[in-house]
Short mmCIF file of C-alpha atoms in Angstrom, two decimals:
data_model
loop_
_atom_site.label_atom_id
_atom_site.label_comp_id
_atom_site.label_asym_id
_atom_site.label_seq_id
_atom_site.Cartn_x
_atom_site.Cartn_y
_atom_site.Cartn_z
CA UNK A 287 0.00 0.00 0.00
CA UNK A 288 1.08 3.36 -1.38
CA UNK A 289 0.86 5.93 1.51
CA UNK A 290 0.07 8.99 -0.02
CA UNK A 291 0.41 12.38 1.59
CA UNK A 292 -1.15 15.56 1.42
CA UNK A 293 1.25 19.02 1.83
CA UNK A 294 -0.19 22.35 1.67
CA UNK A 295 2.06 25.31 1.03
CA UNK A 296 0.38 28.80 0.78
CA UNK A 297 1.79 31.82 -1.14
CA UNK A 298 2.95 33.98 2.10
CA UNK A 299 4.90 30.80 2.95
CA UNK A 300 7.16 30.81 -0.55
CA UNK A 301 9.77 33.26 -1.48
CA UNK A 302 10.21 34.91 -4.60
CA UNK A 303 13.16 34.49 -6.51
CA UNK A 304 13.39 38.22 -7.54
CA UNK A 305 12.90 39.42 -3.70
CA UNK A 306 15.18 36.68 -2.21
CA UNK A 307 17.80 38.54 -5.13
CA UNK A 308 17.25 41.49 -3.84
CA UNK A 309 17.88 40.84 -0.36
CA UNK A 310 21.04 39.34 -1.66
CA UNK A 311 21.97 42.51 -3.44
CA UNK A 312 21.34 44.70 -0.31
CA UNK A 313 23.14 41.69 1.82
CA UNK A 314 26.46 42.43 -0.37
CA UNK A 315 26.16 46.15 -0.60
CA UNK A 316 25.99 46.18 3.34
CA UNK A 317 28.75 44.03 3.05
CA UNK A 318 30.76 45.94 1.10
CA UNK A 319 29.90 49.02 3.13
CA UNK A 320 31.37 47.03 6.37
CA UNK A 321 34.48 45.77 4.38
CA UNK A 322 34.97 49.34 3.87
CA UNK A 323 34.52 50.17 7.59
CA UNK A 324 36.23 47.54 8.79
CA UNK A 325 39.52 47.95 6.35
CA UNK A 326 39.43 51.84 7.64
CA UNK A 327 39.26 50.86 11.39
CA UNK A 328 42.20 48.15 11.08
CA UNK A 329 43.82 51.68 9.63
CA UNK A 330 43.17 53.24 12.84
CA UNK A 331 43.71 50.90 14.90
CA UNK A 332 47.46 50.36 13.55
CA UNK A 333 48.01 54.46 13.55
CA UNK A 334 46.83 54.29 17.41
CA UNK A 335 48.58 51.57 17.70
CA UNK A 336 51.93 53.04 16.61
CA UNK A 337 51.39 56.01 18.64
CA UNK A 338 50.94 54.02 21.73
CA UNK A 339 53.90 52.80 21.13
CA UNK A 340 55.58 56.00 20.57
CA UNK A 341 53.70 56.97 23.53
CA UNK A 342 55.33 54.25 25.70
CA UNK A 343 58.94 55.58 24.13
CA UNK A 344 58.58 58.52 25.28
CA UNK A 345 57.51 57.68 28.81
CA UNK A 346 60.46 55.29 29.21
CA UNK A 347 62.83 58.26 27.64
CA UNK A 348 61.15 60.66 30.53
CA UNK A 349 60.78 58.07 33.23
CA UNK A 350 64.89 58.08 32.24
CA UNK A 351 65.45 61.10 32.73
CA UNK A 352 63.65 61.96 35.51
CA UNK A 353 65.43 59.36 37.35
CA UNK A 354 68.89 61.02 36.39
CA UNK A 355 67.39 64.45 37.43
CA UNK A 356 66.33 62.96 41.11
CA UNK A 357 70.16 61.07 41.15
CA UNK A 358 71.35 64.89 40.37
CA UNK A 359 68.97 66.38 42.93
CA UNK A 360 70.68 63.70 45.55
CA UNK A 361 73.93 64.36 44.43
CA UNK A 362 73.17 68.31 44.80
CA UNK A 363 71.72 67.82 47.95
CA UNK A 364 75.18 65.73 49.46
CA UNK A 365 76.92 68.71 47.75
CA UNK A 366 75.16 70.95 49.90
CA UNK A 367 75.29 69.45 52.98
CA UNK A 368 79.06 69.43 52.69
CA UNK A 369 78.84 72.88 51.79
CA UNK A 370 76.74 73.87 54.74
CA UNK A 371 79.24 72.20 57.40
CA UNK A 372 82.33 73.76 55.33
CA UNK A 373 80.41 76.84 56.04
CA UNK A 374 79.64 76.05 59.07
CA UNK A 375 84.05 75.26 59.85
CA UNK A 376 84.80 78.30 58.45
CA UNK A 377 81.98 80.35 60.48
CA UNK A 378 83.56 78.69 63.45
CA UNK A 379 87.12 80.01 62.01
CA UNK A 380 85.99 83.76 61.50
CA UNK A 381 84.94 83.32 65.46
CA UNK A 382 88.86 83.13 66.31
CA UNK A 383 90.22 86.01 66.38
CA UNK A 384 94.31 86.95 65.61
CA UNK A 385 96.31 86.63 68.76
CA UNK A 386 99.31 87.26 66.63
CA UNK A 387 101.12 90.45 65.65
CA UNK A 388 100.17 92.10 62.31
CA UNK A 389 102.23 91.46 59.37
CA UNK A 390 104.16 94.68 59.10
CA UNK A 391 105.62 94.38 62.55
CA UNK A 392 107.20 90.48 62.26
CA UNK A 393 110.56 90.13 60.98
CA UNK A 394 110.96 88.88 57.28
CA UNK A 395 111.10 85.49 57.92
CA UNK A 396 107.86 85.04 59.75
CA UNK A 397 106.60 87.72 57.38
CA UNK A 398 107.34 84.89 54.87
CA UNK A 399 105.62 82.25 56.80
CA UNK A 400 102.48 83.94 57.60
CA UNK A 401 101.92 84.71 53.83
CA UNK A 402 102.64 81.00 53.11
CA UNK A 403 100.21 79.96 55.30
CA UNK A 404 97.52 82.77 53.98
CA UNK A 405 98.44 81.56 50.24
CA UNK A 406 97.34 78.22 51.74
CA UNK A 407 94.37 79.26 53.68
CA UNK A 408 93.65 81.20 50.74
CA UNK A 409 93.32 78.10 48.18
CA UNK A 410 91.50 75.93 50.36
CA UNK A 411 88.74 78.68 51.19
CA UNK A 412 88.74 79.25 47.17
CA UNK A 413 88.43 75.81 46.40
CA UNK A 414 85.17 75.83 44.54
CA UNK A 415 86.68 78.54 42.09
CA UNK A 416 87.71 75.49 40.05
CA UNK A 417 84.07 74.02 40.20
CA UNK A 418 82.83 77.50 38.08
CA UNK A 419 85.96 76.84 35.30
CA UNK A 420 88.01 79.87 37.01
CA UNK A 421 91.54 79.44 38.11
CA UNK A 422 92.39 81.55 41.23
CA UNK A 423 96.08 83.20 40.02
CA UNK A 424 96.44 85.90 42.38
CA UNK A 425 94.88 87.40 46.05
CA UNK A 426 95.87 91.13 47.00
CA UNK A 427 94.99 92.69 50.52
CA UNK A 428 94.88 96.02 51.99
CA UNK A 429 97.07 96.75 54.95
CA UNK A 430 96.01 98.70 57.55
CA UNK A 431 98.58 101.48 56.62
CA UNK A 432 96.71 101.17 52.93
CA UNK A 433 99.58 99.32 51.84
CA UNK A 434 98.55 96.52 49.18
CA UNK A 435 99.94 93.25 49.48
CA UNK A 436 99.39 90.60 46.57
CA UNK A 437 100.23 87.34 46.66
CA UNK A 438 100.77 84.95 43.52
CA UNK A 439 99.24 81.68 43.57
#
């Protein structure tokens, strides 16, 4: 026996060949459209890309040299503290006062000490003359009788 069956199919149920090519059409134009889109946003996304990586450069070149302006800062700052207790000796120093007697009333030889020992005094006080690219070559002084009195270093 033959089974036979019975289908019904009614005409909202079929597609059209013309509409189902027209949804293709406007399928592939929307396609293209995003192809489009999408090749312009890879574009994009490579330029940000590079600049985030130019970005990151230059952090890691500032992050650099911040780090050798805080090593300078410490440096600086050791500088100064030495400074500060040099000035700090020498403060001390000006406290003393000269128990000797002046230079135009010792005897040649001791005149000749005492200005060795000023041309010394002088060079170490003068020290950071060499730090500015000078090079201390002579001192003079006033005597008390107006007298000057240079001294070649």
């Amino acid at each position: 026996m033959t089974a036979v069956r019975c289908l019904h199919i009614f005409t909202d149920e079929t597609l059209n060949a013309r509409d189902i090519q027209l949804q293709l059409e406007r399928v592939k134009a929307k396609n293209e459209i995003l192809e489009r889109d999408n090749g312009k946003l890879e574009e994009r996304c490579d330029e940000l890309f590079e600049e985030i990586v130019r970005m990151k450069e230059s952090q890691r070149e500032v992050e650099e040299e911040q780090e050798k302006l805080f090593k300078d800062i410490e440096t600086l700052e050791d500088e100064n503290f030495y400074l500060r207790k040099y000035v700090d000796k020498i403060q001390e120093l000006e406290e003393m006062t000269n128990t000797s007697k002046r230079l135009d009333q010792l005897k040649d030889r001791q005149q000749r000490r005492k200005i060795k020992e000023l041309k010394t005094n002088v060079e170490r006080a003068l020290w950071f003359a060499k730090a500015f690219g000078l090079r201390l070559a002579s001192v003079t002084f006033k005597a008390t009788n107006d007298k000057d009195a240079s001294i070649e270093l």
